[in-house]
Amino acid sequence: MTPKYKIKAEKLNLYYGENHALHDIDLQIETGTIAALIGPSGCGKSTFLRTLNRMNDLIDNVRISGNVAVDGHNIYGGDSDVVSLRKRVGMVFQRPNPFPMSIYDNIAYGPRIHGTKKKAVLDEIVERSLVQAALWDEVKDRLHKSAMGLSGGQQQRLCIARLLAVEPDVLLMDEPTSALDPISTLKVEELTQTLKEKYTIIIVTHNMQQAARISDRTSFFLNGYLVETDKTDKIFTNPNDQRTEDYITGRFG
């Protein structure tokens, strides 16, 4: 039976040295949904996103208290395997970051690291991942050419395909379209609607229209606090907190 909640954060606090960046965050994210995190710059939404696959572990002087559970398992527990976690909970960054190698080798990189060596199996994974990322038809005739020759939008979809190749459960997207043109942005947004049939997606965005278009639920962060979370149409039409309405309507942020 598929659990209702893919991710549960409870009383989550995070400090960068003396800076208290996240305050008692309680947030549940349902399996198979797109959850948008909105709020002004520096409000904690990207920091929260990075707690979900322990990317903040890579930063000096970070302290975390509280629980984050993926499929009911506390990822900050003593028995948590960070390598396995980051395979299951992958991240797409603000700017595309393809490896300086061929399109094929970008996609095959993860499976090879995890022990897949047979060419026939890698061929299948590469094609499947590029099809899932809506990129196959555009690159199938140049798989062995450098990924650096792709457009920005294609590079971002390549990075998504690279994640899909290791078969994650959750896709974390940190402003994945902020560096893209409107047409490429639309393609990535359309892609998220297809991918949510198989994956749980959490996206940080500064684009209010994007959050309204693609997400099922929206959470508003402000000054390190989670102000409110609800169904997206409720947040955008009838939020419970005046601060949410002020932000959405452009009065600040």
XYZ file of N, CA and C in Angstrom:
759
model
N 0.844 -1.201 0.000
C 0.000 0.000 0.000
C 0.880 1.252 0.000
N 0.576 2.172 -0.920
C 1.348 3.414 -1.000
C 0.999 4.320 0.165
N 2.006 4.807 0.924
C 1.704 5.689 2.048
C 1.118 7.006 1.558
N 0.199 7.581 2.348
C -0.426 8.842 1.955
C 0.607 9.950 1.882
N 1.505 9.970 2.880
C 2.502 11.031 2.924
C 3.874 10.489 2.554
N 4.461 11.067 1.534
C 5.823 10.687 1.135
C 6.837 11.307 2.100
N 6.563 12.549 2.516
C 7.508 13.281 3.378
C 6.744 13.924 4.528
N 7.328 13.806 5.719
C 6.787 14.491 6.901
C 7.934 15.179 7.623
N 7.826 16.487 7.775
C 8.773 17.238 8.605
C 8.053 17.623 9.888
N 8.710 17.384 11.028
C 8.108 17.677 12.320
C 9.090 18.450 13.199
N 8.649 19.628 13.662
C 9.457 20.461 14.550
C 10.883 20.630 14.023
N 10.986 20.867 12.714
C 12.290 20.972 12.058
C 12.881 22.362 12.284
N 14.044 22.393 12.894
C 14.797 23.634 13.085
C 16.167 23.485 12.436
N 16.637 24.550 11.809
C 17.968 24.524 11.204
C 18.680 25.826 11.527
N 19.955 25.685 11.895
C 20.805 26.847 12.220
C 22.034 26.838 11.314
N 22.348 28.001 10.749
C 23.650 28.230 10.129
C 24.481 28.983 11.162
N 25.294 28.267 11.919
C 25.996 28.923 13.017
C 24.989 29.465 14.018
N 25.007 30.790 14.234
C 24.061 31.417 15.162
C 22.747 31.810 14.483
N 22.715 31.738 13.168
C 21.521 32.160 12.421
C 20.474 31.047 12.421
N 19.329 31.328 13.039
C 18.228 30.363 13.106
C 17.414 30.489 11.820
N 17.654 29.582 10.853
C 17.112 29.738 9.502
C 15.742 29.107 9.310
N 15.454 28.018 10.021
C 14.139 27.370 9.954
C 13.608 27.200 11.367
N 12.350 27.562 11.565
C 11.754 27.555 12.899
C 10.590 26.564 12.967
N 10.782 25.445 13.641
C 9.679 24.520 13.961
C 8.775 24.227 12.761
N 9.382 23.816 11.661
C 8.604 23.542 10.451
C 7.877 22.204 10.587
N 6.565 22.242 10.433
C 5.729 21.038 10.357
C 5.077 21.041 8.981
N 5.431 20.077 8.157
C 4.892 20.044 6.794
C 4.810 18.610 6.310
N 3.651 18.244 5.785
C 3.436 16.910 5.232
C 3.176 17.026 3.741
N 3.846 16.189 2.965
C 3.719 16.230 1.509
C 3.210 14.883 1.030
N 2.073 14.909 0.364
C 1.423 13.674 -0.056
C 2.146 13.027 -1.231
N 2.085 11.716 -1.264
C 2.675 10.935 -2.345
C 1.981 11.276 -3.669
N 2.787 11.439 -4.740
C 2.241 11.639 -6.071
C 1.650 13.004 -6.324
N 2.127 14.007 -5.581
C 1.636 15.366 -5.795
C 2.795 16.286 -6.157
N 2.449 17.489 -6.621
C 3.430 18.554 -6.798
C 3.178 19.583 -5.718
N 4.191 19.798 -4.877
C 4.099 20.767 -3.786
C 4.994 21.951 -4.118
N 4.422 23.147 -4.129
C 5.196 24.361 -4.400
C 5.542 25.045 -3.091
N 6.775 25.533 -2.994
C 7.229 26.321 -1.858
C 7.453 27.743 -2.353
N 6.725 28.699 -1.781
C 6.837 30.087 -2.223
C 7.229 30.972 -1.045
N 7.668 32.182 -1.366
C 8.069 33.144 -0.346
C 9.199 34.001 -0.878
N 9.456 35.137 -0.233
C 10.520 36.035 -0.704
C 11.901 35.413 -0.559
N 12.884 35.996 -1.211
C 14.261 35.507 -1.113
C 14.714 35.511 0.339
N 15.442 34.450 0.708
C 15.982 34.363 2.058
C 14.993 33.928 3.117
N 13.829 33.398 2.694
C 12.791 33.063 3.674
C 12.902 31.635 4.189
N 13.801 30.818 3.592
C 14.001 29.466 4.094
C 13.504 28.349 3.203
N 12.874 28.694 2.067
C 12.274 27.635 1.256
C 13.323 26.733 0.609
N 14.411 27.290 0.077
C 15.468 26.451 -0.502
C 16.216 25.683 0.588
N 16.397 26.323 1.743
C 17.022 25.629 2.869
C 16.186 24.426 3.270
N 14.859 24.616 3.353
C 13.981 23.495 3.678
C 14.098 22.402 2.620
N 14.089 22.789 1.350
C 14.191 21.796 0.265
C 15.445 20.946 0.440
N 16.563 21.592 0.790
C 17.829 20.866 0.914
C 17.867 19.951 2.143
N 16.982 20.200 3.118
C 16.946 19.276 4.266
C 16.373 17.918 3.850
N 15.635 17.878 2.743
C 14.908 16.663 2.379
C 15.809 15.601 1.764
N 17.013 15.979 1.313
C 17.993 14.947 0.935
C 19.366 15.220 1.564
N 19.320 15.970 2.648
C 20.493 16.226 3.496
C 21.622 16.934 2.752
N 21.262 17.779 1.804
C 22.281 18.568 1.111
C 22.925 19.587 2.044
N 22.192 19.995 3.085
C 22.760 20.949 4.038
C 23.911 20.343 4.838
N 24.018 19.005 4.838
C 25.145 18.352 5.517
C 26.486 18.827 4.958
N 26.468 19.313 3.719
C 27.708 19.709 3.043
C 28.163 21.116 3.445
N 27.356 21.801 4.255
C 27.672 23.177 4.663
C 28.201 23.163 6.097
N 29.290 23.903 6.329
C 29.870 23.976 7.677
C 28.914 24.671 8.648
N 29.012 24.290 9.913
C 28.295 24.953 11.011
C 26.779 24.866 10.910
N 26.269 23.833 10.221
C 24.820 23.627 10.171
C 24.410 22.687 11.297
N 23.368 23.079 12.035
C 22.790 22.213 13.066
C 21.310 22.043 12.767
N 20.835 20.817 12.942
C 19.442 20.506 12.643
C 18.844 19.758 13.816
N 17.615 20.131 14.181
C 16.868 19.365 15.173
C 15.469 19.098 14.620
N 14.795 18.115 15.202
C 13.492 17.708 14.693
C 13.632 16.505 13.776
N 12.553 16.141 13.128
C 12.528 14.950 12.274
C 12.128 15.293 10.850
N 12.730 14.591 9.901
C 12.243 14.558 8.526
C 12.138 13.090 8.143
N 10.934 12.646 7.820
C 10.717 11.246 7.460
C 10.371 11.136 5.981
N 11.011 10.190 5.297
C 10.659 9.826 3.926
C 10.125 8.396 3.987
N 8.878 8.232 3.561
C 8.208 6.930 3.684
C 8.268 6.404 5.119
N 8.134 7.300 6.075
C 8.068 6.908 7.468
C 9.407 6.685 8.150
N 10.507 6.841 7.398
C 11.834 6.597 7.976
C 12.545 7.927 8.211
N 12.984 8.169 9.442
C 13.659 9.423 9.777
C 15.030 9.480 9.097
N 15.180 10.404 8.149
C 16.421 10.459 7.366
C 17.572 11.048 8.166
N 17.284 11.613 9.348
C 18.349 12.115 10.210
C 18.660 11.146 11.351
N 18.096 9.942 11.285
C 18.398 8.917 12.274
C 19.783 8.336 12.064
N 20.292 7.660 13.076
C 21.655 7.130 13.023
C 21.860 6.055 11.981
N 20.775 5.420 11.524
C 20.918 4.335 10.558
C 20.622 4.792 9.126
N 20.553 6.105 8.918
C 20.219 6.619 7.585
C 21.442 6.594 6.673
N 21.261 6.078 5.458
C 22.322 6.001 4.445
C 22.147 7.190 3.496
N 23.060 8.156 3.575
C 22.904 9.392 2.809
C 23.016 9.135 1.308
N 23.882 8.232 0.894
C 24.030 7.918 -0.536
C 22.723 7.347 -1.080
N 22.151 6.409 -0.348
C 20.875 5.817 -0.755
C 19.769 6.865 -0.760
N 19.774 7.755 0.248
C 18.765 8.807 0.325
C 18.814 9.695 -0.903
N 20.021 10.113 -1.303
C 20.128 11.042 -2.435
C 19.834 10.365 -3.762
N 19.880 9.056 -3.788
C 19.425 8.319 -4.974
C 17.899 8.340 -5.047
N 17.266 8.225 -3.892
C 15.801 8.199 -3.843
C 15.188 9.590 -3.918
N 15.917 10.579 -3.385
C 15.415 11.952 -3.341
C 16.424 12.825 -4.082
N 16.181 13.018 -5.375
C 17.144 13.724 -6.214
C 16.803 15.190 -6.371
N 17.781 15.981 -6.809
C 17.585 17.431 -6.896
C 17.976 17.984 -8.267
N 17.138 18.898 -8.751
C 17.427 19.686 -9.950
C 17.666 21.124 -9.487
N 18.779 21.692 -9.925
C 19.181 22.996 -9.418
C 18.690 24.136 -10.313
N 18.925 25.352 -9.827
C 18.434 26.552 -10.502
C 19.018 26.685 -11.907
N 20.301 26.431 -12.014
C 20.936 26.489 -13.337
C 21.304 25.072 -13.775
N 21.054 24.751 -15.027
C 21.402 23.409 -15.497
C 22.888 23.125 -15.271
N 23.201 21.913 -14.835
C 24.604 21.565 -14.567
C 24.972 20.223 -15.206
N 24.875 20.151 -16.552
C 25.297 18.904 -17.204
C 26.787 18.657 -17.001
N 27.163 17.394 -16.968
C 28.576 17.057 -16.873
C 29.231 17.307 -18.232
N 30.522 17.678 -18.267
C 31.206 17.927 -19.546
C 31.559 16.614 -20.239
N 30.539 15.921 -20.669
C 30.688 14.626 -21.360
C 29.493 14.481 -22.292
N 29.385 13.358 -22.956
C 28.313 13.183 -23.930
C 26.943 13.123 -23.249
N 25.915 13.329 -24.056
C 24.538 13.210 -23.548
C 24.338 11.813 -22.964
N 24.769 10.799 -23.701
C 24.635 9.409 -23.249
C 25.329 9.195 -21.903
N 26.557 9.669 -21.797
C 27.327 9.428 -20.572
C 26.770 10.206 -19.386
N 26.138 11.367 -19.641
C 25.464 12.079 -18.560
C 24.375 11.211 -17.932
N 23.574 10.574 -18.777
C 22.456 9.768 -18.275
C 22.967 8.466 -17.661
N 23.980 7.881 -18.274
C 24.490 6.579 -17.811
C 25.349 6.711 -16.554
N 25.735 7.930 -16.207
C 26.677 8.135 -15.098
C 26.168 7.519 -13.792
N 24.954 7.852 -13.411
C 24.407 7.354 -12.149
C 24.284 5.842 -12.114
N 23.627 5.236 -13.127
C 23.535 3.779 -13.143
C 24.908 3.095 -13.089
N 25.897 3.654 -13.776
C 27.245 3.060 -13.723
C 27.812 3.122 -12.299
N 27.631 4.275 -11.643
C 28.115 4.419 -10.264
C 27.476 3.365 -9.363
N 26.212 3.051 -9.640
C 25.483 2.087 -8.809
C 25.620 0.645 -9.318
N 26.554 0.428 -10.268
C 26.924 -0.943 -10.607
C 26.407 -1.512 -11.913
N 25.668 -0.725 -12.691
C 25.167 -1.221 -13.978
C 26.256 -1.050 -15.032
N 26.662 -2.156 -15.652
C 27.776 -2.117 -16.613
C 27.373 -2.552 -18.021
N 26.347 -3.392 -18.148
C 26.004 -3.948 -19.461
C 25.478 -2.865 -20.394
N 26.041 -2.827 -21.594
C 25.678 -1.776 -22.544
C 24.196 -1.829 -22.900
N 23.669 -3.014 -23.092
C 22.257 -3.130 -23.481
C 21.344 -2.554 -22.400
N 21.700 -2.795 -21.147
C 20.898 -2.262 -20.035
C 21.039 -0.740 -19.969
N 22.270 -0.254 -20.125
C 22.489 1.193 -20.107
C 21.766 1.873 -21.273
N 21.798 1.242 -22.448
C 21.080 1.793 -23.610
C 19.601 1.979 -23.288
N 19.025 0.966 -22.638
C 17.594 1.014 -22.307
C 17.311 2.114 -21.293
N 18.192 2.229 -20.294
C 18.011 3.261 -19.258
C 18.117 4.659 -19.866
N 19.102 4.850 -20.733
C 19.300 6.162 -21.363
C 18.070 6.543 -22.178
N 17.585 5.617 -22.995
C 16.413 5.935 -23.824
C 15.186 6.192 -22.950
N 14.942 5.328 -21.971
C 13.765 5.480 -21.110
C 13.786 6.824 -20.378
N 14.960 7.182 -19.854
C 15.070 8.421 -19.075
C 14.869 9.650 -19.952
N 15.422 9.623 -21.139
C 15.259 10.760 -22.053
C 13.822 10.857 -22.560
N 13.176 9.725 -22.772
C 11.755 9.739 -23.149
C 10.932 10.346 -22.016
N 11.189 9.903 -20.776
C 10.458 10.440 -19.626
C 10.655 11.939 -19.480
N 11.845 12.410 -19.819
C 12.153 13.838 -19.697
C 11.773 14.629 -20.950
N 11.041 13.990 -21.858
C 10.563 14.650 -23.082
C 11.707 15.245 -23.900
N 12.821 14.502 -23.962
C 14.005 15.001 -24.664
C 14.489 14.035 -25.752
N 14.018 12.812 -25.732
C 14.533 11.778 -26.619
C 14.484 12.181 -28.091
N 13.336 12.672 -28.553
C 13.193 12.991 -29.972
C 14.147 14.104 -30.408
N 14.541 14.949 -29.477
C 15.425 16.070 -29.811
C 16.901 15.673 -29.835
N 17.264 14.601 -29.145
C 18.698 14.283 -29.010
C 19.081 12.872 -29.455
N 18.126 12.062 -29.881
C 18.429 10.646 -30.146
C 19.481 10.448 -31.230
N 19.643 11.440 -32.104
C 20.635 11.306 -33.175
C 21.989 11.908 -32.804
N 22.136 12.399 -31.587
C 23.429 12.967 -31.169
C 23.771 12.588 -29.728
N 23.450 11.366 -29.368
C 23.665 10.910 -27.999
C 25.134 10.960 -27.593
N 26.030 10.807 -28.563
C 27.449 10.735 -28.224
C 28.171 12.063 -28.472
N 27.373 13.120 -28.625
C 27.930 14.467 -28.706
C 27.836 15.127 -27.327
N 28.624 16.175 -27.132
C 28.713 16.819 -25.821
C 27.372 17.409 -25.380
N 27.031 17.178 -24.119
C 25.820 17.761 -23.552
C 25.919 19.274 -23.461
N 27.148 19.799 -23.503
C 27.329 21.245 -23.395
C 26.803 21.977 -24.634
N 26.554 21.237 -25.716
C 26.039 21.858 -26.930
C 24.524 22.019 -26.942
N 23.849 21.535 -25.916
C 22.402 21.671 -25.834
C 22.013 23.076 -25.388
N 20.795 23.474 -25.719
C 20.292 24.763 -25.234
C 20.056 24.679 -23.725
N 19.841 25.849 -23.103
C 19.614 25.867 -21.656
C 18.426 25.012 -21.237
N 17.331 25.126 -21.977
C 16.151 24.340 -21.656
C 16.387 22.849 -21.833
N 17.110 22.491 -22.880
C 17.442 21.079 -23.103
C 18.376 20.567 -22.003
N 19.325 21.401 -21.607
C 20.242 20.991 -20.534
C 19.477 20.724 -19.239
N 18.467 21.557 -18.943
C 17.710 21.339 -17.707
C 16.914 20.035 -17.787
N 16.334 19.753 -18.947
C 15.619 18.478 -19.090
C 16.589 17.296 -19.074
N 17.811 17.504 -19.575
C 18.841 16.470 -19.468
C 19.155 16.178 -18.000
N 19.258 17.231 -17.194
C 19.541 17.039 -15.763
C 18.399 16.293 -15.084
N 17.168 16.561 -15.512
C 16.026 15.806 -14.989
C 16.126 14.344 -15.424
N 16.477 14.109 -16.689
C 16.644 12.731 -17.174
C 17.748 12.013 -16.417
N 18.817 12.721 -16.095
C 19.930 12.126 -15.343
C 19.452 11.657 -13.967
N 18.567 12.425 -13.352
C 17.970 11.997 -12.081
C 17.099 10.772 -12.270
N 16.263 10.797 -13.306
C 15.313 9.700 -13.516
C 16.031 8.379 -13.776
N 17.255 8.457 -14.299
C 18.002 7.235 -14.640
C 18.293 6.369 -13.420
N 18.356 6.963 -12.234
C 18.636 6.169 -11.027
C 17.349 5.836 -10.267
N 16.203 6.096 -10.910
C 14.891 5.710 -10.407
C 14.612 6.229 -8.992
N 14.547 7.549 -8.840
C 14.234 8.122 -7.527
C 12.741 7.989 -7.224
N 12.365 8.370 -6.019
C 10.960 8.460 -5.634
C 10.487 9.905 -5.616
N 11.415 10.805 -5.291
C 11.082 12.219 -5.079
C 12.012 13.072 -5.931
N 11.443 14.099 -6.578
C 12.236 15.077 -7.323
C 12.141 16.421 -6.609
N 13.281 16.945 -6.194
C 13.355 18.282 -5.608
C 13.801 19.243 -6.699
N 13.080 20.324 -6.896
C 13.404 21.285 -7.948
C 13.544 22.675 -7.339
N 14.753 23.209 -7.390
C 15.038 24.519 -6.789
C 15.044 25.578 -7.883
N 13.900 26.220 -8.077
C 13.732 27.226 -9.136
C 14.254 26.713 -10.484
N 13.722 25.591 -10.960
C 14.321 24.932 -12.132
C 14.160 25.695 -13.437
N 13.278 26.703 -13.480
C 13.075 27.435 -14.740
C 13.508 28.887 -14.662
N 14.119 29.304 -13.559
C 14.428 30.731 -13.396
C 15.452 31.227 -14.404
N 16.278 30.319 -14.937
C 17.298 30.727 -15.914
C 16.876 30.421 -17.348
N 15.601 30.020 -17.547
C 15.150 29.573 -18.860
C 14.222 30.594 -19.516
N 14.148 30.529 -20.847
C 13.229 31.376 -21.600
C 11.803 30.837 -21.454
N 10.779 31.616 -21.838
C 9.389 31.192 -21.628
C 9.022 29.868 -22.299
N 9.547 29.602 -23.494
C 9.196 28.352 -24.177
C 9.798 27.158 -23.445
N 11.055 27.282 -23.030
C 11.693 26.201 -22.273
C 11.014 26.006 -20.918
N 10.603 27.126 -20.308
C 9.887 27.055 -19.039
C 8.608 26.252 -19.194
N 7.871 26.522 -20.260
C 6.616 25.799 -20.511
C 6.864 24.303 -20.668
N 7.945 23.950 -21.366
C 8.249 22.527 -21.559
C 8.546 21.840 -20.233
N 9.293 22.508 -19.363
C 9.591 21.922 -18.052
C 8.315 21.812 -17.219
N 7.456 22.835 -17.283
C 6.197 22.774 -16.543
C 5.319 21.632 -17.041
N 5.229 21.471 -18.349
C 4.445 20.361 -18.909
C 5.025 19.026 -18.471
N 6.338 18.966 -18.413
C 7.018 17.743 -17.995
C 6.650 17.368 -16.560
N 6.565 18.367 -15.674
C 6.226 18.056 -14.280
C 4.855 17.400 -14.177
N 3.929 17.804 -15.030
C 2.585 17.217 -14.980
C 2.602 15.744 -15.365
N 3.482 15.389 -16.283
C 3.633 13.980 -16.665
C 4.349 13.200 -15.571
N 5.389 13.793 -15.013
C 6.219 13.080 -14.037
C 5.487 12.827 -12.724
N 4.507 13.657 -12.365
C 3.862 13.471 -11.068
C 3.026 12.194 -11.021
N 2.777 11.592 -12.192
C 2.080 10.301 -12.211
C 2.938 9.220 -11.556
N 4.247 9.439 -11.527
C 5.155 8.428 -10.984
C 5.975 8.927 -9.790
N 6.161 10.245 -9.690
C 7.056 10.801 -8.680
C 6.336 11.852 -7.834
N 6.832 12.051 -6.626
C 6.423 13.181 -5.806
C 7.393 14.321 -6.088
N 6.875 15.504 -6.378
C 7.705 16.633 -6.802
C 7.520 17.806 -5.841
N 8.641 18.369 -5.409
C 8.611 19.555 -4.550
C 9.420 20.631 -5.255
N 8.779 21.759 -5.521
C 9.410 22.794 -6.334
C 9.420 24.127 -5.588
N 10.596 24.735 -5.525
C 10.736 26.105 -5.034
C 10.590 27.031 -6.229
N 9.721 28.025 -6.118
C 9.560 28.954 -7.224
C 9.254 30.354 -6.704
N 9.797 31.366 -7.407
C 9.440 32.765 -7.152
C 8.313 33.203 -8.077
N 7.927 32.341 -8.999
C 6.933 32.670 -10.011
C 5.550 32.242 -9.506
N 4.760 33.220 -9.084
C 3.443 32.899 -8.522
C 2.556 32.208 -9.538
N 2.619 32.670 -10.805
C 1.793 32.043 -11.832
C 2.191 30.586 -12.040
N 3.494 30.313 -11.945
C 3.960 28.936 -12.100
C 3.428 28.054 -10.975
N 3.524 28.530 -9.745
C 2.998 27.758 -8.617
C 1.515 27.479 -8.811
N 0.773 28.493 -9.245
C -0.674 28.318 -9.440
C -0.975 27.345 -10.575
N -0.126 27.355 -11.620
C -0.369 26.493 -12.779
C -0.101 25.028 -12.487
N 1.003 24.730 -11.780
C 1.463 23.340 -11.799
C 1.303 22.586 -10.485
N 1.098 23.293 -9.362
C 1.156 22.568 -8.088
C -0.223 22.185 -7.573
N -0.238 21.132 -6.757
C -1.461 20.694 -6.091
C -1.629 21.390 -4.747
N -0.493 21.570 -4.053
C -0.493 22.254 -2.761
C 0.634 23.276 -2.750
N 0.403 24.359 -2.012
C 1.397 25.424 -1.928
C 1.650 25.760 -0.463
N 2.935 25.956 -0.136
C 3.339 26.334 1.220
C 4.053 27.675 1.149
N 3.641 28.594 2.010
C 4.217 29.945 2.032
C 5.163 30.080 3.216
N 6.431 30.368 2.898
C 7.464 30.568 3.914
C 7.762 32.064 4.056
N 8.052 32.478 5.291
C 8.409 33.873 5.546
C 9.335 33.925 6.756
N 10.529 34.494 6.564
C 11.496 34.682 7.658
C 11.789 33.385 8.419
N 11.863 32.275 7.669
C 12.209 31.002 8.286
C 11.047 30.255 8.908
N 9.838 30.819 8.813
C 8.641 30.171 9.350
C 7.744 29.704 8.204
N 7.042 28.605 8.422
C 5.991 28.181 7.499
C 4.711 28.880 7.933
N 4.265 29.857 7.151
C 3.089 30.648 7.518
C 1.821 29.833 7.347
N 1.680 29.209 6.177
C 0.527 28.332 5.964
C 0.773 27.436 4.758
N 0.027 26.336 4.740
C 0.077 25.394 3.619
C -1.333 24.905 3.364
N -1.687 24.773 2.081
C -3.057 24.357 1.761
C -3.098 23.976 0.278
N -4.272 23.567 -0.175
C -4.452 23.338 -1.606
C -4.126 24.631 -2.337
N -3.506 24.489 -3.504
C -3.014 25.670 -4.222
C -4.124 26.663 -4.533
N -5.284 26.182 -4.988
C -6.339 27.135 -5.336
C -6.832 27.892 -4.108
N -6.799 27.245 -2.948
C -7.197 27.923 -1.706
C -6.173 29.000 -1.326
N -4.885 28.660 -1.433
C -3.834 29.628 -1.097
C -3.946 30.869 -1.981
N -4.254 30.666 -3.262
C -4.240 31.796 -4.199
C -5.560 32.553 -4.268
N -6.632 31.975 -3.747
C -7.920 32.673 -3.816
C -8.459 33.075 -2.455
N -8.114 32.308 -1.420
C -8.670 32.608 -0.106
C -7.731 32.134 1.001
N -6.522 32.723 1.074
C -5.570 32.266 2.095
C -6.066 32.609 3.500
N -5.583 31.859 4.481
C -6.005 32.080 5.857
C -5.263 33.243 6.513
N -4.048 33.519 6.046
C -3.190 34.501 6.710
C -3.028 35.739 5.828
N -3.183 36.896 6.420
C -3.078 38.147 5.666
C -1.710 38.301 5.012
N -0.660 37.786 5.677
C 0.686 37.894 5.104
C 0.792 37.125 3.790
N 0.104 36.001 3.703
C 0.096 35.228 2.453
C -0.552 36.030 1.346
N -1.694 36.619 1.649
C -2.388 37.422 0.638
C -1.544 38.618 0.213
N -0.880 39.256 1.177
C -0.032 40.409 0.841
C 1.098 40.011 -0.092
N 1.679 38.857 0.145
C 2.780 38.409 -0.704
C 2.290 38.045 -2.106
N 1.218 37.282 -2.167
C 0.697 36.826 -3.471
C 0.243 37.999 -4.326
N -0.300 39.024 -3.681
C -0.801 40.180 -4.441
C 0.278 41.226 -4.695
N 1.515 40.916 -4.270
C 2.625 41.804 -4.616
C 2.838 42.978 -3.694
N 2.256 42.933 -2.486
C 2.445 44.052 -1.569
C 3.812 44.058 -0.921
N 4.475 42.886 -0.921
C 5.872 42.833 -0.475
C 6.523 41.615 -1.104
N 7.886 41.553 -1.016
C 8.616 40.394 -1.495
C 9.060 40.486 -2.916
